[in-house]
Coordinates of C-alpha atoms in Angstrom, one line a residue:
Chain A
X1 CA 0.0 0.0 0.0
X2 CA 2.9 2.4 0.3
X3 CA 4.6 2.1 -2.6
X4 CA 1.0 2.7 -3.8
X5 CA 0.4 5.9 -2.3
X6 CA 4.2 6.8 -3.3
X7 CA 3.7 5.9 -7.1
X8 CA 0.1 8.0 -6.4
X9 CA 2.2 11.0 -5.3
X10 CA 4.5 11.0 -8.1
X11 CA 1.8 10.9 -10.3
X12 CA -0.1 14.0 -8.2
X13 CA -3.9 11.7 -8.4
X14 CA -3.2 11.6 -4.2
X15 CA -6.4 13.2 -4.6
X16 CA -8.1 10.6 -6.7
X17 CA -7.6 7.8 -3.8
X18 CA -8.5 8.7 -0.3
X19 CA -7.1 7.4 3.0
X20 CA -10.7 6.0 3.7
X21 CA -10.0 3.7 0.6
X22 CA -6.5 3.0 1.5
X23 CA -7.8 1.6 4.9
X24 CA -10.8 -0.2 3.5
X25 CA -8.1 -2.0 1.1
X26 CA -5.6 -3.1 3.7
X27 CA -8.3 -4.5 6.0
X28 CA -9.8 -6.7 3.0
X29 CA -7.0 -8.3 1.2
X30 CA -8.3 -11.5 1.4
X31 CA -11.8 -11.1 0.0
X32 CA -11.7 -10.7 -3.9
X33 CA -14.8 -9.3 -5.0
X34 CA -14.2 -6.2 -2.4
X35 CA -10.8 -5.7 -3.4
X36 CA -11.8 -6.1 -7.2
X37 CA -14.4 -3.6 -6.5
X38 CA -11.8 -1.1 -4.5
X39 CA -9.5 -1.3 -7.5
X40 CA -11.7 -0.7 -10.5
X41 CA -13.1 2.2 -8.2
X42 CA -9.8 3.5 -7.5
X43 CA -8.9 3.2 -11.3
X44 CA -12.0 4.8 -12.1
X45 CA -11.5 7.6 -10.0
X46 CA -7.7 7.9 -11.3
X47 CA -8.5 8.0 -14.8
X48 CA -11.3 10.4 -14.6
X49 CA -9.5 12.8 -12.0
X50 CA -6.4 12.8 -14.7
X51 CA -8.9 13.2 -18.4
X52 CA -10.5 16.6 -16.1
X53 CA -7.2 17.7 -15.3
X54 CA -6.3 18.0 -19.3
X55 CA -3.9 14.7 -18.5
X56 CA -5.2 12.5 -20.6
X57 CA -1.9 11.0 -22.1
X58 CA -1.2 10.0 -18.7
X59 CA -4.3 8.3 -18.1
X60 CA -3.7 6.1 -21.5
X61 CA 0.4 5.8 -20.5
X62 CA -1.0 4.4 -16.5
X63 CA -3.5 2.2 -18.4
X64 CA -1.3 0.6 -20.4
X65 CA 1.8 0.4 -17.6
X66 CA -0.9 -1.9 -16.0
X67 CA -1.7 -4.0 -19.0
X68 CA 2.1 -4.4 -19.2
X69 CA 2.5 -5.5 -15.6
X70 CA -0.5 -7.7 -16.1
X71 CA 1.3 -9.3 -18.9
X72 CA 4.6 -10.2 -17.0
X73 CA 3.4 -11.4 -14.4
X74 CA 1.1 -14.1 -16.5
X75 CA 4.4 -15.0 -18.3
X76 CA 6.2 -15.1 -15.7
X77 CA 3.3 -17.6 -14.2
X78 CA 3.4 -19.8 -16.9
X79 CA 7.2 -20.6 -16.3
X80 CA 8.4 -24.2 -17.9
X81 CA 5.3 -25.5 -18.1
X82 CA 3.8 -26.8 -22.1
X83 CA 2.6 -24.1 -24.1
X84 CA 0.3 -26.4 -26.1
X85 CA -3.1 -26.9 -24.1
X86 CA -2.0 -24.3 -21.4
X87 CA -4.8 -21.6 -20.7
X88 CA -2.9 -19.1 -19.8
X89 CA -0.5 -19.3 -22.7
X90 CA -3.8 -18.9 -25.0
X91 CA -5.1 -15.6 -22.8
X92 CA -1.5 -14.3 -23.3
X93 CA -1.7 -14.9 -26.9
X94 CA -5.8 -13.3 -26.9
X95 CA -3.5 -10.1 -25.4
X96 CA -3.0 -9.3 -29.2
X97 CA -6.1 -8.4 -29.5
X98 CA -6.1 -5.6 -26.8
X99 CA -2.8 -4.8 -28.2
X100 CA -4.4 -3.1 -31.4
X101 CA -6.6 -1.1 -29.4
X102 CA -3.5 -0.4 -27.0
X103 CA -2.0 0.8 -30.1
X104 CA -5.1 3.3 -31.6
X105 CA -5.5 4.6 -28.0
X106 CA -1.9 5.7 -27.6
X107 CA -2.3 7.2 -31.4
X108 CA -5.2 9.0 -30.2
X109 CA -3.3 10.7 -27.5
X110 CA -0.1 11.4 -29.5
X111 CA -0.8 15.0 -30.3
X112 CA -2.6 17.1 -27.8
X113 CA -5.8 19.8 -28.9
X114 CA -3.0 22.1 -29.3
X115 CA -1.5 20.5 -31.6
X116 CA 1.8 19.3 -29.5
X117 CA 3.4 16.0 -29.5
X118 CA 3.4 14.6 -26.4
X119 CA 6.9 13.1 -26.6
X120 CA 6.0 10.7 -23.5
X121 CA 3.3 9.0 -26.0
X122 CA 6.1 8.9 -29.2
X123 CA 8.5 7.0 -27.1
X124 CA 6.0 4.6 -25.7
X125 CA 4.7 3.8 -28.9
X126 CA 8.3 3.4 -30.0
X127 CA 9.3 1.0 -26.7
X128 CA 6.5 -1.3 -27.8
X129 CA 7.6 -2.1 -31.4
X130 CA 10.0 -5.3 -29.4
X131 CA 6.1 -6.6 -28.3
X132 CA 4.9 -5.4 -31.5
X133 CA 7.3 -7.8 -33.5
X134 CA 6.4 -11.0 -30.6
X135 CA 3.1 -11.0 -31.4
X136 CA 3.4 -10.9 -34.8
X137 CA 4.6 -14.4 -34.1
X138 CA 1.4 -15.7 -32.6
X139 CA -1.5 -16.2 -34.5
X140 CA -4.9 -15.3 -32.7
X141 CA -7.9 -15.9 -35.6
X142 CA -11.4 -15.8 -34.5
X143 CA -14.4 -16.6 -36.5
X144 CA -17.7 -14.6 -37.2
X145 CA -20.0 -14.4 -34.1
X146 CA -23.3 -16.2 -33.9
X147 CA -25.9 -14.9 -30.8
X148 CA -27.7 -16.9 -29.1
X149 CA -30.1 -15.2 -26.8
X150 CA -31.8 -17.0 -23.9
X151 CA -35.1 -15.3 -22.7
X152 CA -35.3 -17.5 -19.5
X153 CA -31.5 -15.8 -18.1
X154 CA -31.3 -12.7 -20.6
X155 CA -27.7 -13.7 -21.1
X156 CA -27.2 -14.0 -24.9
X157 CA -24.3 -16.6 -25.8
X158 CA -21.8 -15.4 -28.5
X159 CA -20.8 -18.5 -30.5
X160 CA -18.0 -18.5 -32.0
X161 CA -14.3 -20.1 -32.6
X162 CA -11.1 -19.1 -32.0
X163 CA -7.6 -20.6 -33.5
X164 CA -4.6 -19.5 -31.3
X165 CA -1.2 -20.6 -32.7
X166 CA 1.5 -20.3 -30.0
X167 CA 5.2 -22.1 -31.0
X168 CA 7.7 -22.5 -27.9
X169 CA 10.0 -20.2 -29.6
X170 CA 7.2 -17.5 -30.6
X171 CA 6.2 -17.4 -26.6
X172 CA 9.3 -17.1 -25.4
X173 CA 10.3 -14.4 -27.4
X174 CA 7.3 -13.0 -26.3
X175 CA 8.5 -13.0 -22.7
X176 CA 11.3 -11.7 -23.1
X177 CA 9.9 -8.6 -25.0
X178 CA 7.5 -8.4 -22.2
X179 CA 10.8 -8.5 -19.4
X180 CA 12.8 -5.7 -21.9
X181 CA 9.7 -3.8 -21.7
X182 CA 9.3 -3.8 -17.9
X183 CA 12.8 -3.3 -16.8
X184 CA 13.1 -0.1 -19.3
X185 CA 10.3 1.0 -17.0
X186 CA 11.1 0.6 -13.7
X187 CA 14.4 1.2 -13.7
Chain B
X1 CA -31.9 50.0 -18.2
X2 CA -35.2 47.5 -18.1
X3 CA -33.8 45.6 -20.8
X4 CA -30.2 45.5 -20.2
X5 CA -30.5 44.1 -16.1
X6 CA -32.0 40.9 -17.3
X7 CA -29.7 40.3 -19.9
X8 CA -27.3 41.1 -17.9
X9 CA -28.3 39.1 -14.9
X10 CA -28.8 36.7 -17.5
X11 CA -24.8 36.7 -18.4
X12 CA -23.7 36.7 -14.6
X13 CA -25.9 33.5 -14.0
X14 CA -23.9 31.5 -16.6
X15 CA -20.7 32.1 -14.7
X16 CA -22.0 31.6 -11.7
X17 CA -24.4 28.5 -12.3
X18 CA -22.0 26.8 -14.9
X19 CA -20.8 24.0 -13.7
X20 CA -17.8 21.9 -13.7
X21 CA -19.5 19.8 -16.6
X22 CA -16.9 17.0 -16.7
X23 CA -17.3 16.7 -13.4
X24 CA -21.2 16.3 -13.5
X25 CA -20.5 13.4 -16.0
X26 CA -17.7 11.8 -13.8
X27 CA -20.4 11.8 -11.0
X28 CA -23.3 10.7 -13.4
X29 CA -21.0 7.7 -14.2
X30 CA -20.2 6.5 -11.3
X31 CA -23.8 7.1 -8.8
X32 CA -26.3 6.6 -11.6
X33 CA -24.6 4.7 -14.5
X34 CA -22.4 1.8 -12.2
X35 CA -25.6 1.0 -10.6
X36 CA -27.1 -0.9 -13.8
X37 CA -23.5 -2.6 -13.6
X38 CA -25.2 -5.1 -10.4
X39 CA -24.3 -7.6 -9.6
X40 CA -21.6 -7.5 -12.4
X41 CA -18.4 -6.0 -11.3
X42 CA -16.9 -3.0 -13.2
X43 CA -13.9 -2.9 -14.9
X44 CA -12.5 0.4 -13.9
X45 CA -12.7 2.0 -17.1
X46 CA -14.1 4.9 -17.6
X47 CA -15.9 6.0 -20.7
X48 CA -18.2 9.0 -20.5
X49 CA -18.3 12.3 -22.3
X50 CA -20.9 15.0 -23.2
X51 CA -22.5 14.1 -26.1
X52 CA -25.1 16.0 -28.7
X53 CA -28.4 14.9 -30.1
X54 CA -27.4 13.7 -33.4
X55 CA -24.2 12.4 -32.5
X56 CA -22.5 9.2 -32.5
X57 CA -19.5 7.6 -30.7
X58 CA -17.8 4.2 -30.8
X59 CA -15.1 2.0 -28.7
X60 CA -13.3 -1.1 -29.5
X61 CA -13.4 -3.6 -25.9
X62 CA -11.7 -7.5 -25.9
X63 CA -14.0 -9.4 -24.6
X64 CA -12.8 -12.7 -23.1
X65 CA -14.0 -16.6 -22.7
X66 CA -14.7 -17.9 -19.6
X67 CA -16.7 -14.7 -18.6
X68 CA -19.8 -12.9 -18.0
X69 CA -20.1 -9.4 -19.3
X70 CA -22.9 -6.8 -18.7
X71 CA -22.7 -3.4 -21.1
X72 CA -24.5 -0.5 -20.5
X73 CA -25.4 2.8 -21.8
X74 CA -26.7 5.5 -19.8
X75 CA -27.7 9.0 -21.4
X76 CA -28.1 11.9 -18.2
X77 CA -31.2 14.4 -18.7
X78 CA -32.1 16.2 -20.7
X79 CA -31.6 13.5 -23.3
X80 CA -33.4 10.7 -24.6
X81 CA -32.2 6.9 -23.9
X82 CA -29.2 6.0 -25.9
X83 CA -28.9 3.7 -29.3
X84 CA -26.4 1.6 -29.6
X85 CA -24.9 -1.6 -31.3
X86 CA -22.4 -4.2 -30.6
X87 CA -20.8 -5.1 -33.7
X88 CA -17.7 -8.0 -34.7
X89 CA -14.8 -8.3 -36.3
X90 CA -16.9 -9.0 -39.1
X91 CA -19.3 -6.1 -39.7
X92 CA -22.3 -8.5 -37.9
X93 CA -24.6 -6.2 -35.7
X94 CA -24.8 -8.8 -32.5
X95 CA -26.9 -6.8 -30.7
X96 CA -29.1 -3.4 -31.4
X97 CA -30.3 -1.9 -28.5
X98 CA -33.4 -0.2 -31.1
X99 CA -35.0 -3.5 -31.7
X100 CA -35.3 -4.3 -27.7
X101 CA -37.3 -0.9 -26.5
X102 CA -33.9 1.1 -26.3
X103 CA -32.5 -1.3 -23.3
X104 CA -29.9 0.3 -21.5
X105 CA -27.8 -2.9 -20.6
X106 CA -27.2 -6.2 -22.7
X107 CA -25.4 -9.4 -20.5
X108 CA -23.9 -11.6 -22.7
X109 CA -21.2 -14.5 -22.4
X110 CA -18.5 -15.0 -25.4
X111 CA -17.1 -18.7 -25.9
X112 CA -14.1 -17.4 -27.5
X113 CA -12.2 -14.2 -27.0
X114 CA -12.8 -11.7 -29.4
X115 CA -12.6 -7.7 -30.2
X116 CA -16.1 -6.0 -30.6
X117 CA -17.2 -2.9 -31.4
X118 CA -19.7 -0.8 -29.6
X119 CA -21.0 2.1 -31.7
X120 CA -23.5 4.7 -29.6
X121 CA -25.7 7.2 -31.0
X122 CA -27.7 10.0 -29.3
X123 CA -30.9 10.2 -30.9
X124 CA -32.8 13.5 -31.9
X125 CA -35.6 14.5 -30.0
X126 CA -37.1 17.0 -31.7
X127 CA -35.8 18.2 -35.5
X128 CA -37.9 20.9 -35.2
X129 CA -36.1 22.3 -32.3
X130 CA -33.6 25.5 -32.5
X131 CA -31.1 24.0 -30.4
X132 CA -29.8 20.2 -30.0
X133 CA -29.9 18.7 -26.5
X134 CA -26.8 17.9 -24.7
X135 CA -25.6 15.7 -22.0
X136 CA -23.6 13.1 -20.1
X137 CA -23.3 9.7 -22.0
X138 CA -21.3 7.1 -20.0
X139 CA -20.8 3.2 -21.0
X140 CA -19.6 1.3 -18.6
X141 CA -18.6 -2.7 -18.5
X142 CA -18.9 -5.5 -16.1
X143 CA -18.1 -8.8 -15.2
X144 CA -18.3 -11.8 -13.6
X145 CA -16.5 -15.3 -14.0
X146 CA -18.8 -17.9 -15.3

C-alpha cells in the first residue's frame, strides 16, 4: 500500500484515492470481490480525475503500464510449463487483440488539442515495437460471431471459434519482449 | 436600463451556475450509470463524455472466454435513452439496442475471446427544435467469471 500511495504522489492523483479507501483496502485483502471492486473504483477515479485535469496521455500511459504489468506477471506464471493446451498461454496470446486497441488509443493521445506532440506517447509507442514484433509471431484468428439469446437468463451466448497458434519459440520471445519492456520502465 | 439588467443578470448566471460539466459526467458515471453494472463488477474504465443529439460515438473492448459481461449505456437528462450496437470483427450487428425498447444494458457470455465494437448514437428528439440537446453519455462494462 505504500509504494501505492508513493507511485500516487508522483503521479499527483493523491487526490483521486482517499485514505478511507486505502484503509478499506488493507483490511480486505483476502476477499476478492471487495478488493476487485476497491480497484476498478480507485482506477476509475484515477482515470477520470487525470482526463479533467487535461492529463489525458497519462491516463492512456498508467493504463497501459498496467496492461504491461498484467502481462509479466502471467508470463512469468506460466514458467516451464507446455505451451500447447495451457490456458494461460492462449489468454497471453488473446492479449494481441487488446494490443491493437493499446496501439489506436496511444495514437489517439499522441498529439494534444493544441496540436503538440506529447513526446512521452512517441517514445511509448516506439518501446512497444519489441512486443509489436512477438506478437506478430502468434497467431490469434477468430471466427464470425453467432448470438444466441436465452429469454429465460437474458444472457445472450456469443458463438463462435477461436484458432490460437503459439510455438515454444514465438512465446518465449514473447516473454522476453515483455521482461525488456518492464525493466526499461522501472528502472 | 429594463432591458439591459435581465440580460445582464442573465450573463452573470452563466458564470456563476456553470458548472464543472466534466465533473457532473464523472459523478453521473459513477452514482447513476455503475448501478445498472449489479451484480456485475466494473472494470475500472471509464468511458463518458458529453455528447449531442445527433451524435454518434464508438469504442473497441476485448472481450474474453470464460466470462460474463454486462454493457451498459446510460444518457443523463435532458436526453433521450441511448442507441447503440455491438458489432464483430466481421461487420455482424450482435446486438441493437433499437430492436429491444432502447434497453440500457445487454449481459452476454463469449465462448471465444474476441474484439467487438460498440457504436453509440444520441438520438434527436425534436428536428424541429432551435437548439440540440446535450448531456452526459457514460458506458460502462462488467463482469463476472462464469
Amino acid at each position: 500500500m505504500e509504494a501505492t500511495r508513493k507511485l500516487a504522489e508522483g503521479m499527483d492523483i493523491r487526490d483521486a484515492i482517499d485514505e478511507e479507501t486505502m484503509i478499506r483496502l488493507e483490511d480486505n485483502l483476502n476477499n476478492r470481490d471487495v478488493v476487485m471492486d476497491i480497484i476498478s473504483e480507485t482506477f476509475l477515479n484515477s482515470s477520470s480525475y487525470l482526463k479533467e485535469n487535461e492529463r489525458q496521455a497519462v491516463a492512456a500511459i498508467v493504463l497501459v503500464g498496467g496492461w504491461i504489468e498484467g502481462l509479466y506477471l502471467a508470463t512469468q506464471l506460466v514458467g516451464e510449463k507446455p505451451i500447447e493446451g495451457n490456458k494461460l498461454v492462449d489468454r497471453i496470446a488473446e492479449q494481441k487483440l487488446s494490443f491493437s486497441i493499446v496501439d489506436r488509443m496511444l495514437e489517439d493521445n499522441k498529439v494534444n488539442e493544441k496540436g503538440e506532440e506529447n513526446l512521452d506517447i512517441v517514445s511509448l509507442i516506439n518501446d512497444l515495437q519489441g512486443l509489436r514484433n512477438a506478437y506478430n509471431g502468434i497467431i490469434v484468428q477468430t471466427s464470425a460471431v453467432k448470438v444466441e439469446a436465452d429469454n429465460t437468463t437474458n444472457v445472450s451466448t456469443l458463438k463462435s471459434q477461436t484458432k490460437i497458434t503459439v510455438t515454444p519459440e514465438a512465446f518465449t520471445g514473447l516473454r522476453d519482449a515483455v521482461n525488456s519492456l518492464r525493466s526499461n520502465f522501472i528502472l | 436600463m429594463k432591458r439591459t439588467v435581465p440580460a445582464l443578470l442573465f450573463i452573470a448566471a452563466l458564470f456563476v451556475i456553470n458548472p464543472d460539466i466534466h465533473a457532473q459526467c464523472k459523478g453521473f458515471a459513477k452514482k447513476i450509470c455503475k448501478q445498472e453494472l449489479t451484480p456485475y463488477i466494473h472494470d475500472g474504465n471509464y468511458n463518458a463524455d458529453i455528447l449531442t443529439e445527433g451524435e454518434e460515438a464508438d469504442l473497441y473492448k476485448t472481450f474474453y472466454s470464460g466470462m460474463h459481461y454486462r454493457l451498459a449505456v446510460c444518457g443523463a437528462e435532458p436526453l433521450s435513452k441511448i442507441e447503440f450496437q455491438v458489432i464483430d470483427a466481421y461487420k455482424n450487428v450482435l446486438y441493437d439496442n433499437r430492436n429491444h425498447d432502447l434497453a440500457m444494458t445487454w449481459d452476454f457470455q463469449p465462448e471465444s475471446s474476441q474484439q467487438l465494437r460498440i457504436v453509440l448514437k444520441v438520438p434527436v428528439s425534436n428536428k424541429q427544435a432551435e437548439y440540440p440537446l446535450s448531456s452526459c453519455v457514460a458506458i460502462m462494462f462488467g463482469f463476472k467469471d462464469k
